[in-house]
Amino acid sequence: MKKILATLFMAVFSFMNSQTNSGTLYFKDGTSKKGLISSPNEIAKGKITFKDENNNVKEIEVSEIEKLDYGFFPFYPIQNNKYYLLTKKIIDDPKVKLYVYQSVDRTDYMGLYNTRNTIVADTYVYFIEMDGKKPEVISSWYDKGITVFVKKANIKYILKYFKDKCPKMADAYKNDEIKFKDNPTPFIEYYINNCSKN
């Protein structure tokens, strides 16, 4: 099992850090192109380097792209401030969509007696898309896990976001009908099942 996980990690690490990867671009106008595409780490500033099957290279604006597919699941580019994040869609409902951006940063340092240590810091940013508006941040947390303070802040923001869209959500949370662990999915599912048809 450990060998399988190590192999999987190395494959993902190699994918994220290679300059280009084979895949398909899906444009907002409904067309698509197959070829070599910039890796997720190269796309943040809004440009995609694309090489087609005839080895023609061109730069494409990320704003023209609906999604990118590298072969295992599609990424959806979302602009957060001046940078683009490649996200995975985890809820796709006619009334609401939820995306997640995840990154894993590994920092190596030398400890006592020249021992090598690694710090792993995770980043999770969740974006919600509703009412025809651009996706916006609904929840986020960093480092090794969600703290009590960050958890309370996330819950407060989510309930505020849905205050007018789903007034009974706050009471449902207080009555333990909604359980929050580390992401907003239970709140979104509650909205879909109880408020989206209003």
PDB file of N, CA and C in Angstrom, residues 5-6 8 10 26 30 43 47 50 59 66 88 93 97 101 106 109 115 124 134 152 162 164 167 172-174 178:
ATOM      1  N   LEU A   5       1.008   4.342  -2.795  1.00  0.00           N
ATOM      2  CA  LEU A   5       0.841   5.759  -2.469  1.00  0.00           C
ATOM      3  C   LEU A   5       2.063   6.563  -2.877  1.00  0.00           C
ATOM      4  N   ALA A   6       3.247   6.010  -2.657  1.00  0.00           N
ATOM      5  CA  ALA A   6       4.477   6.710  -3.037  1.00  0.00           C
ATOM      6  C   ALA A   6       4.546   6.889  -4.546  1.00  0.00           C
ATOM      7  N   LEU A   8       1.958   7.000  -6.610  1.00  0.00           N
ATOM      8  CA  LEU A   8       0.940   7.979  -6.979  1.00  0.00           C
ATOM      9  C   LEU A   8       1.415   9.389  -6.690  1.00  0.00           C
ATOM     10  N   MET A  10       4.492  10.529  -6.535  1.00  0.00           N
ATOM     11  CA  MET A  10       5.544  10.899  -7.480  1.00  0.00           C
ATOM     12  C   MET A  10       4.962  11.244  -8.839  1.00  0.00           C
ATOM     13  N   TYR A  26     -10.796  23.062 -23.582  1.00  0.00           N
ATOM     14  CA  TYR A  26     -12.192  23.279 -23.961  1.00  0.00           C
ATOM     15  C   TYR A  26     -12.477  24.777 -23.856  1.00  0.00           C
ATOM     16  N   GLY A  30     -17.297  26.618 -27.218  1.00  0.00           N
ATOM     17  CA  GLY A  30     -17.739  25.262 -27.515  1.00  0.00           C
ATOM     18  C   GLY A  30     -16.748  24.410 -28.281  1.00  0.00           C
ATOM     19  N   ILE A  43       0.251  28.320 -15.251  1.00  0.00           N
ATOM     20  CA  ILE A  43      -0.919  29.006 -15.796  1.00  0.00           C
ATOM     21  C   ILE A  43      -1.402  30.163 -14.923  1.00  0.00           C
ATOM     22  N   LYS A  47      -1.817  32.950 -18.824  1.00  0.00           N
ATOM     23  CA  LYS A  47      -1.427  32.533 -20.174  1.00  0.00           C
ATOM     24  C   LYS A  47      -1.233  31.016 -20.211  1.00  0.00           C
ATOM     25  N   PHE A  50       0.444  26.457 -25.579  1.00  0.00           N
ATOM     26  CA  PHE A  50      -0.199  25.305 -26.205  1.00  0.00           C
ATOM     27  C   PHE A  50       0.549  24.906 -27.469  1.00  0.00           C
ATOM     28  N   GLU A  59       0.378  31.112 -27.546  1.00  0.00           N
ATOM     29  CA  GLU A  59      -0.091  31.459 -26.205  1.00  0.00           C
ATOM     30  C   GLU A  59      -1.581  31.758 -26.271  1.00  0.00           C
ATOM     31  N   GLU A  66     -12.912  27.312 -20.886  1.00  0.00           N
ATOM     32  CA  GLU A  66     -13.937  26.807 -19.967  1.00  0.00           C
ATOM     33  C   GLU A  66     -13.324  25.804 -18.991  1.00  0.00           C
ATOM     34  N   LYS A  88     -11.047  22.011  -9.183  1.00  0.00           N
ATOM     35  CA  LYS A  88     -11.844  20.833  -9.515  1.00  0.00           C
ATOM     36  C   LYS A  88     -13.291  21.106  -9.107  1.00  0.00           C
ATOM     37  N   ASP A  93     -24.733  21.616  -9.800  1.00  0.00           N
ATOM     38  CA  ASP A  93     -26.187  21.688  -9.748  1.00  0.00           C
ATOM     39  C   ASP A  93     -26.633  22.875 -10.596  1.00  0.00           C
ATOM     40  N   LYS A  97     -22.832  25.832  -8.082  1.00  0.00           N
ATOM     41  CA  LYS A  97     -21.662  25.016  -8.390  1.00  0.00           C
ATOM     42  C   LYS A  97     -20.588  25.296  -7.340  1.00  0.00           C
ATOM     43  N   TYR A 101      -9.836  24.465  -4.977  1.00  0.00           N
ATOM     44  CA  TYR A 101      -8.427  24.566  -5.361  1.00  0.00           C
ATOM     45  C   TYR A 101      -7.616  23.969  -4.225  1.00  0.00           C
ATOM     46  N   ARG A 106       5.721  21.477  -0.013  1.00  0.00           N
ATOM     47  CA  ARG A 106       6.670  20.714   0.796  1.00  0.00           C
ATOM     48  C   ARG A 106       7.949  21.533   0.972  1.00  0.00           C
ATOM     49  N   TYR A 109      14.078  20.995   5.386  1.00  0.00           N
ATOM     50  CA  TYR A 109      15.074  21.743   6.148  1.00  0.00           C
ATOM     51  C   TYR A 109      15.919  20.763   6.968  1.00  0.00           C
ATOM     52  N   THR A 115      19.764  16.019  10.569  1.00  0.00           N
ATOM     53  CA  THR A 115      18.617  15.215  10.129  1.00  0.00           C
ATOM     54  C   THR A 115      17.761  16.044   9.178  1.00  0.00           C
ATOM     55  N   TYR A 124      -6.463  24.828   0.880  1.00  0.00           N
ATOM     56  CA  TYR A 124      -7.754  24.518   0.271  1.00  0.00           C
ATOM     57  C   TYR A 124      -8.548  25.815   0.148  1.00  0.00           C
ATOM     58  N   LYS A 134     -19.744  35.612 -11.095  1.00  0.00           N
ATOM     59  CA  LYS A 134     -18.444  34.949 -11.135  1.00  0.00           C
ATOM     60  C   LYS A 134     -18.224  34.158  -9.845  1.00  0.00           C
ATOM     61  N   LYS A 152     -14.662  28.200  12.906  1.00  0.00           N
ATOM     62  CA  LYS A 152     -15.727  29.130  13.293  1.00  0.00           C
ATOM     63  C   LYS A 152     -15.862  30.262  12.284  1.00  0.00           C
ATOM     64  N   PHE A 162     -25.455  32.708   2.937  1.00  0.00           N
ATOM     65  CA  PHE A 162     -26.763  32.113   2.640  1.00  0.00           C
ATOM     66  C   PHE A 162     -27.905  32.735   3.448  1.00  0.00           C
ATOM     67  N   ASP A 164     -29.866  35.341   3.182  1.00  0.00           N
ATOM     68  CA  ASP A 164     -31.070  35.694   2.426  1.00  0.00           C
ATOM     69  C   ASP A 164     -31.487  34.594   1.454  1.00  0.00           C
ATOM     70  N   PRO A 167     -32.761  31.242   4.558  1.00  0.00           N
ATOM     71  CA  PRO A 167     -32.854  31.728   5.942  1.00  0.00           C
ATOM     72  C   PRO A 167     -32.856  30.634   7.009  1.00  0.00           C
ATOM     73  N   ALA A 172     -30.802  25.256  11.092  1.00  0.00           N
ATOM     74  CA  ALA A 172     -30.463  23.858  10.790  1.00  0.00           C
ATOM     75  C   ALA A 172     -29.070  23.523  11.310  1.00  0.00           C
ATOM     76  N   TYR A 173     -28.146  24.476  11.187  1.00  0.00           N
ATOM     77  CA  TYR A 173     -26.794  24.239  11.711  1.00  0.00           C
ATOM     78  C   TYR A 173     -26.814  24.171  13.243  1.00  0.00           C
ATOM     79  N   LYS A 174     -27.535  25.092  13.877  1.00  0.00           N
ATOM     80  CA  LYS A 174     -27.614  25.098  15.339  1.00  0.00           C
ATOM     81  C   LYS A 174     -28.229  23.803  15.869  1.00  0.00           C
ATOM     82  N   ILE A 178     -26.799  20.109  10.072  1.00  0.00           N
ATOM     83  CA  ILE A 178     -25.658  20.289   9.173  1.00  0.00           C
ATOM     84  C   ILE A 178     -24.386  20.090   9.989  1.00  0.00           C
TER      85      ILE A 178
END
